[in-house]
XYZ file of N, CA, C and O in Angstrom:
476
model
N 4.142 -2.490 -10.553
C 3.623 -1.840 -9.357
C 2.305 -1.163 -9.695
O 2.214 -0.412 -10.668
N 1.279 -1.439 -8.900
C -0.030 -0.828 -9.113
C -0.222 0.279 -8.097
O 0.097 0.121 -6.912
N -0.739 1.389 -8.556
C -1.025 2.511 -7.666
C -2.449 2.988 -7.871
O -3.001 2.879 -8.970
N -3.035 3.500 -6.815
C -4.329 4.165 -6.895
C -4.075 5.655 -6.755
O -3.457 6.098 -5.777
N -4.536 6.406 -7.733
C -4.337 7.848 -7.727
C -5.680 8.542 -7.612
O -6.580 8.293 -8.411
N -5.786 9.394 -6.615
C -7.034 10.096 -6.358
C -6.968 11.528 -6.886
O -5.886 12.124 -6.980
N -8.139 12.061 -7.168
C -8.252 13.475 -7.511
C -9.596 13.975 -7.005
O -10.495 13.191 -6.738
N -9.707 15.267 -6.904
C -10.913 15.872 -6.373
C -10.696 16.300 -4.934
O -9.571 16.425 -4.477
N -11.758 16.490 -4.233
C -11.660 16.981 -2.871
C -11.553 18.491 -2.847
O -11.568 19.152 -3.880
N -11.435 19.030 -1.640
C -11.308 20.465 -1.490
C -12.179 20.997 -0.376
O -12.616 20.249 0.498
N -12.419 22.303 -0.435
C -13.209 22.992 0.584
C -14.537 23.423 -0.013
O -14.580 23.996 -1.112
N -15.605 23.154 0.707
C -16.936 23.500 0.219
C -17.807 23.900 1.399
O -17.551 23.466 2.538
N -18.803 24.712 1.147
C -19.739 25.075 2.198
C -20.762 23.964 2.400
O -21.023 23.163 1.492
N -21.326 23.918 3.560
C -22.367 22.933 3.852
C -23.477 23.045 2.812
O -23.886 24.136 2.425
N -23.925 21.880 2.360
C -24.939 21.829 1.313
C -24.366 21.725 -0.082
O -25.097 21.462 -1.040
N -23.069 21.913 -0.191
C -22.416 21.852 -1.493
C -22.090 20.435 -1.920
O -22.419 19.464 -1.231
N -21.431 20.345 -3.068
C -21.104 19.042 -3.646
C -19.640 18.977 -4.043
O -19.034 19.996 -4.380
N -19.102 17.778 -3.992
C -17.760 17.491 -4.478
C -17.764 16.115 -5.117
O -18.610 15.268 -4.792
N -16.804 15.905 -5.998
C -16.658 14.598 -6.625
C -15.215 14.142 -6.501
O -14.293 14.869 -6.858
N -15.051 12.932 -5.995
C -13.740 12.309 -5.898
C -13.593 11.281 -7.008
O -14.563 10.610 -7.362
N -12.405 11.173 -7.545
C -12.114 10.186 -8.569
C -10.879 9.394 -8.180
O -9.992 9.910 -7.494
N -10.841 8.158 -8.614
C -9.707 7.285 -8.294
C -9.469 6.361 -9.474
O -10.418 5.778 -10.015
N -8.229 6.234 -9.861
C -7.880 5.356 -10.977
C -6.676 4.511 -10.617
O -5.735 4.984 -9.967
N -6.723 3.271 -11.058
C -5.586 2.373 -10.866
C -4.621 2.553 -12.027
O -5.028 2.592 -13.187
N -3.363 2.672 -11.723
C -2.343 2.814 -12.760
C -1.250 1.781 -12.543
O -1.110 1.208 -11.466
N -0.498 1.554 -13.566
C 0.534 0.533 -13.499
C 0.071 -0.698 -14.256
O -0.743 -0.603 -15.158
N 0.544 -1.818 -13.876
C 0.179 -3.027 -14.612
C -1.270 -3.409 -14.320
O -1.847 -2.996 -13.325
N -1.843 -4.149 -15.215
C -3.251 -4.529 -15.124
C -3.520 -5.269 -13.813
O -2.746 -6.150 -13.415
N -4.575 -4.896 -13.169
C -4.936 -5.514 -11.902
C -6.399 -5.932 -11.937
O -7.240 -5.239 -12.499
N -6.678 -7.084 -11.368
C -8.050 -7.556 -11.243
C -8.508 -7.318 -9.817
O -7.815 -7.701 -8.866
N -9.667 -6.690 -9.693
C -10.154 -6.346 -8.364
C -11.466 -7.043 -8.069
O -12.256 -7.345 -8.964
N -11.679 -7.269 -6.788
C -12.939 -7.838 -6.294
C -13.893 -6.704 -5.957
O -15.093 -6.784 -6.205
N -13.338 -5.653 -5.384
C -14.153 -4.517 -4.976
C -13.293 -3.266 -4.919
O -12.068 -3.347 -4.760
N -13.939 -2.137 -5.041
C -13.293 -0.849 -4.807
C -14.210 -0.020 -3.939
O -15.440 -0.200 -3.958
N -13.621 0.850 -3.164
C -14.451 1.637 -2.265
C -13.769 2.898 -1.794
O -12.633 3.194 -2.183
N -14.492 3.619 -0.977
C -14.009 4.863 -0.379
C -14.119 4.768 1.133
O -15.155 4.348 1.662
N -13.058 5.170 1.794
C -13.003 5.235 3.245
C -12.696 6.680 3.628
O -12.258 7.471 2.799
N -12.917 7.007 4.884
C -12.541 8.333 5.354
C -12.047 8.265 6.790
O -12.408 7.359 7.529
N -11.227 9.238 7.138
C -10.721 9.332 8.499
C -10.717 10.795 8.917
O -10.035 11.624 8.306
N -11.487 11.075 9.941
C -11.547 12.419 10.497
C -10.526 12.532 11.631
O -10.142 11.510 12.224
N -10.090 13.725 11.953
C -9.103 13.901 13.028
C -9.584 13.278 14.329
O -10.719 13.511 14.759
N -8.737 12.465 14.931
C -9.063 11.848 16.202
C -10.015 10.679 16.127
O -10.426 10.142 17.159
N -10.366 10.285 14.911
C -11.305 9.173 14.748
C -10.671 8.060 13.933
O -9.693 8.264 13.224
N -11.248 6.874 14.037
C -10.762 5.750 13.264
C -11.254 5.851 11.819
O -12.266 6.475 11.529
N -10.523 5.199 10.952
C -10.937 5.152 9.548
C -12.232 4.356 9.438
O -12.397 3.321 10.094
N -13.143 4.818 8.596
C -14.424 4.146 8.413
C -14.746 4.050 6.929
O -14.326 4.888 6.128
N -15.506 3.028 6.602
C -15.904 2.869 5.219
C -17.043 3.826 4.920
O -17.908 4.062 5.760
N -17.021 4.402 3.736
C -18.068 5.308 3.285
C -18.967 4.604 2.279
O -20.189 4.604 2.415
N -18.359 4.011 1.282
C -19.110 3.317 0.239
C -18.189 2.331 -0.453
O -16.982 2.533 -0.511
N -18.787 1.282 -0.971
C -17.978 0.322 -1.712
C -18.824 -0.287 -2.819
O -20.058 -0.248 -2.780
N -18.143 -0.856 -3.806
C -18.830 -1.482 -4.926
C -18.153 -2.808 -5.254
O -16.927 -2.862 -5.416
N -18.975 -3.841 -5.334
C -18.458 -5.136 -5.767
C -18.270 -5.076 -7.271
O -19.175 -4.680 -8.011
N -17.085 -5.423 -7.732
C -16.759 -5.221 -9.136
C -17.496 -6.167 -10.069
O -17.775 -5.826 -11.213
N -17.830 -7.364 -9.626
C -18.442 -8.343 -10.518
C -19.850 -7.957 -10.921
O -20.252 -8.159 -12.066
N -20.624 -7.405 -9.983
C -22.027 -7.143 -10.283
C -22.476 -5.715 -9.970
O -23.648 -5.390 -10.129
N -21.549 -4.888 -9.513
C -21.909 -3.497 -9.241
C -22.677 -3.280 -7.956
O -23.148 -2.171 -7.693
N -22.815 -4.316 -7.157
C -23.535 -4.178 -5.890
C -22.838 -3.152 -5.024
O -21.614 -3.145 -4.906
N -23.636 -2.272 -4.398
C -23.071 -1.188 -3.597
C -23.461 -1.293 -2.133
O -24.463 -1.924 -1.774
N -22.646 -0.670 -1.324
C -22.914 -0.548 0.107
C -22.589 0.890 0.498
O -21.596 1.458 0.026
N -23.410 1.479 1.362
C -23.164 2.825 1.866
C -23.283 2.838 3.373
O -24.151 2.179 3.962
N -22.436 3.625 3.984
C -22.595 3.897 5.417
C -23.910 4.651 5.599
O -24.288 5.477 4.764
N -24.613 4.372 6.681
C -25.925 4.976 6.903
C -25.895 6.502 6.812
O -26.813 7.122 6.296
N -24.844 7.115 7.315
C -24.817 8.572 7.393
C -24.715 9.246 6.028
O -24.953 10.450 5.920
N -24.360 8.490 4.986
C -24.213 9.103 3.659
C -25.265 8.629 2.669
O -25.303 9.109 1.529
N -26.118 7.711 3.086
C -27.151 7.200 2.179
C -28.045 8.340 1.700
O -28.473 9.179 2.483
N -28.297 8.347 0.408
C -29.125 9.394 -0.178
C -28.366 10.660 -0.525
O -28.902 11.541 -1.202
N -27.115 10.766 -0.075
C -26.327 11.968 -0.368
C -25.105 11.646 -1.224
O -24.698 12.459 -2.048
N -24.512 10.501 -1.013
C -23.311 10.097 -1.745
C -23.668 8.998 -2.739
O -24.579 8.198 -2.499
N -22.923 8.947 -3.826
C -23.120 7.894 -4.819
C -21.773 7.435 -5.347
O -20.960 8.253 -5.786
N -21.568 6.127 -5.313
C -20.353 5.543 -5.852
C -20.646 5.031 -7.249
O -21.719 4.456 -7.502
N -19.726 5.252 -8.165
C -19.891 4.770 -9.532
C -18.530 4.325 -10.044
O -17.504 4.546 -9.399
N -18.529 3.725 -11.215
C -17.282 3.152 -11.696
C -17.188 3.173 -13.217
O -18.167 3.342 -13.924
N -15.964 2.982 -13.678
C -15.661 2.621 -15.052
C -14.834 1.349 -14.937
O -13.727 1.370 -14.393
N -15.367 0.248 -15.430
C -14.666 -1.026 -15.277
C -13.341 -1.006 -16.033
O -12.346 -1.563 -15.555
N -13.328 -0.384 -17.197
C -12.078 -0.281 -17.956
C -11.173 0.699 -17.237
O -11.530 1.854 -17.013
N -10.032 0.237 -16.844
C -9.103 1.094 -16.123
C -9.315 1.117 -14.632
O -8.590 1.797 -13.914
N -10.300 0.337 -14.168
C -10.571 0.262 -12.727
C -10.654 1.657 -12.107
O -9.856 2.025 -11.236
N -11.624 2.423 -12.573
C -11.837 3.767 -12.039
C -13.092 3.779 -11.172
O -14.086 3.150 -11.498
N -13.017 4.480 -10.075
C -14.160 4.597 -9.193
C -14.324 6.051 -8.795
O -13.342 6.792 -8.670
N -15.582 6.457 -8.614
C -15.898 7.832 -8.301
C -16.795 7.887 -7.065
O -17.521 6.932 -6.762
N -16.747 9.009 -6.390
C -17.657 9.241 -5.275
C -18.242 10.641 -5.438
O -17.530 11.636 -5.279
N -19.510 10.681 -5.789
C -20.220 11.949 -5.886
C -20.816 12.241 -4.514
O -21.576 11.431 -3.984
N -20.460 13.384 -3.967
C -20.912 13.745 -2.626
C -21.768 15.000 -2.712
O -21.280 16.062 -3.112
N -23.026 14.853 -2.376
C -23.975 15.969 -2.424
C -24.460 16.308 -1.025
O -24.367 15.490 -0.103
N -24.995 17.495 -0.866
C -25.520 17.942 0.411
C -24.508 17.667 1.534
O -24.858 17.081 2.566
N -23.297 18.097 1.305
C -22.239 17.835 2.274
C -22.496 18.543 3.593
O -23.071 19.640 3.627
N -22.082 17.892 4.672
C -22.256 18.404 6.021
C -20.876 18.571 6.672
O -19.930 17.877 6.300
N -20.771 19.456 7.664
C -19.476 19.616 8.341
C -18.919 18.305 8.887
O -17.701 18.105 8.891
N -19.788 17.413 9.304
C -19.310 16.131 9.828
C -18.759 15.202 8.761
O -18.229 14.141 9.079
N -18.874 15.594 7.493
C -18.248 14.826 6.419
C -16.775 15.198 6.246
O -16.062 14.570 5.462
N -16.332 16.211 6.947
C -14.938 16.634 6.856
C -14.008 15.510 7.282
O -14.143 14.952 8.373
N -13.085 15.152 6.399
C -12.167 14.049 6.660
C -11.194 13.926 5.489
O -11.368 14.577 4.457
N -10.210 13.065 5.667
C -9.380 12.642 4.539
C -10.038 11.400 3.949
O -10.317 10.440 4.678
N -10.306 11.448 2.674
C -10.971 10.348 1.991
C -9.944 9.527 1.216
O -9.100 10.082 0.501
N -10.045 8.213 1.355
C -9.118 7.290 0.718
C -9.856 6.351 -0.223
O -10.878 5.754 0.142
N -9.313 6.210 -1.407
C -9.771 5.190 -2.331
C -9.062 3.892 -1.989
O -7.882 3.911 -1.583
N -9.749 2.780 -2.129
C -9.138 1.493 -1.821
C -9.639 0.433 -2.784
O -10.752 0.528 -3.307
N -8.816 -0.573 -2.990
C -9.182 -1.696 -3.854
C -8.796 -3.002 -3.187
O -7.758 -3.096 -2.519
N -9.651 -3.983 -3.355
C -9.353 -5.340 -2.901
C -9.039 -6.153 -4.141
O -9.916 -6.365 -4.993
N -7.814 -6.551 -4.262
C -7.422 -7.338 -5.429
C -7.877 -8.775 -5.298
O -8.117 -9.273 -4.188
N -8.007 -9.440 -6.433
C -8.360 -10.857 -6.447
C -7.305 -11.620 -5.651
O -6.108 -11.450 -5.873
N -7.772 -12.448 -4.723
C -6.868 -13.225 -3.891
C -6.557 -12.577 -2.554
O -6.011 -13.236 -1.660
N -6.880 -11.300 -2.411
C -6.634 -10.609 -1.144
C -7.831 -10.790 -0.212
O -8.976 -10.864 -0.660
N -7.572 -10.837 1.078
C -8.644 -11.027 2.050
C -9.372 -9.726 2.325
O -10.520 -9.734 2.785
N -8.721 -8.629 2.091
C -9.310 -7.328 2.412
C -8.750 -6.305 1.428
O -7.992 -6.650 0.519
N -9.118 -5.060 1.604
C -8.592 -4.006 0.748
C -7.076 -3.936 0.946
O -6.593 -3.804 2.066
N -6.344 -4.031 -0.161
C -4.889 -4.088 -0.042
C -4.181 -3.049 -0.893
O -2.957 -2.998 -0.918
N -4.933 -2.228 -1.607
C -4.355 -1.107 -2.345
C -5.044 0.162 -1.859
O -6.284 0.187 -1.747
N -4.249 1.209 -1.618
C -4.814 2.436 -1.069
C -4.295 3.657 -1.829
O -3.123 3.695 -2.233
N -5.194 4.621 -1.994
C -4.785 5.881 -2.579
C -4.088 6.756 -1.553
O -3.969 6.395 -0.377
N -3.640 7.907 -2.003
C -2.847 8.786 -1.151
C -3.689 9.607 -0.182
O -3.157 10.189 0.764
N -4.978 9.654 -0.414
C -5.865 10.427 0.453
C -6.160 11.798 -0.123
O -5.273 12.445 -0.689
N -7.392 12.221 0.027
C -7.831 13.544 -0.445
C -8.577 14.243 0.676
O -9.504 13.671 1.253
N -8.190 15.467 0.957
C -8.851 16.208 2.028
C -10.171 16.772 1.530
O -10.231 17.431 0.486
N -11.219 16.505 2.286
C -12.531 17.107 2.048
C -12.879 17.903 3.297
O -12.927 17.346 4.396
N -13.093 19.185 3.123
C -13.428 20.052 4.250
C -14.746 20.747 3.954
O -14.914 21.340 2.891
N -15.664 20.664 4.900
C -16.992 21.256 4.740
C -17.183 22.286 5.835
O -17.139 21.964 7.024
N -17.391 23.524 5.443
C -17.581 24.607 6.410
C -19.069 24.828 6.658
O -19.898 24.621 5.781
N -19.365 25.249 7.875
C -20.777 25.469 8.235
C -21.219 26.871 7.900
O -20.431 27.739 7.561
C-alpha cells in the first residue's frame, strides 16, 4: 500500500511564507507527475502546481506564479511547495497528489494540510 504523507501548513499573516512537504511511503512506486491542489470552503478543488517527474517540467496556476515554487527529491518521491508572499485568498486545504505510471490522472492523494492566511 502506497501512501502520501503531508507535513507543513498552518496559520500565517499575509505576506508570510510556508512550506509544504509530501513523501510517498510504502512500497516503491513509479510516478509520472506529482503536484499540489487546494480546495477553499465552498469552492472546487483546483490545481496549484505540478511537476512532471521525467524532466522536472513545472506548471503553476496563474494566481501563484512568482510566489510559489514546487520542488522535488526524486529518491523517495518527495515533493515540496514553497509558498511566499501568501495572501488571504490562498487560504485552503492543500493536497499533495501523484499520478502513478499507467494511471490516467492523479490517483494517490495526501490527507490534506490546512493553510490559513490572515489579513
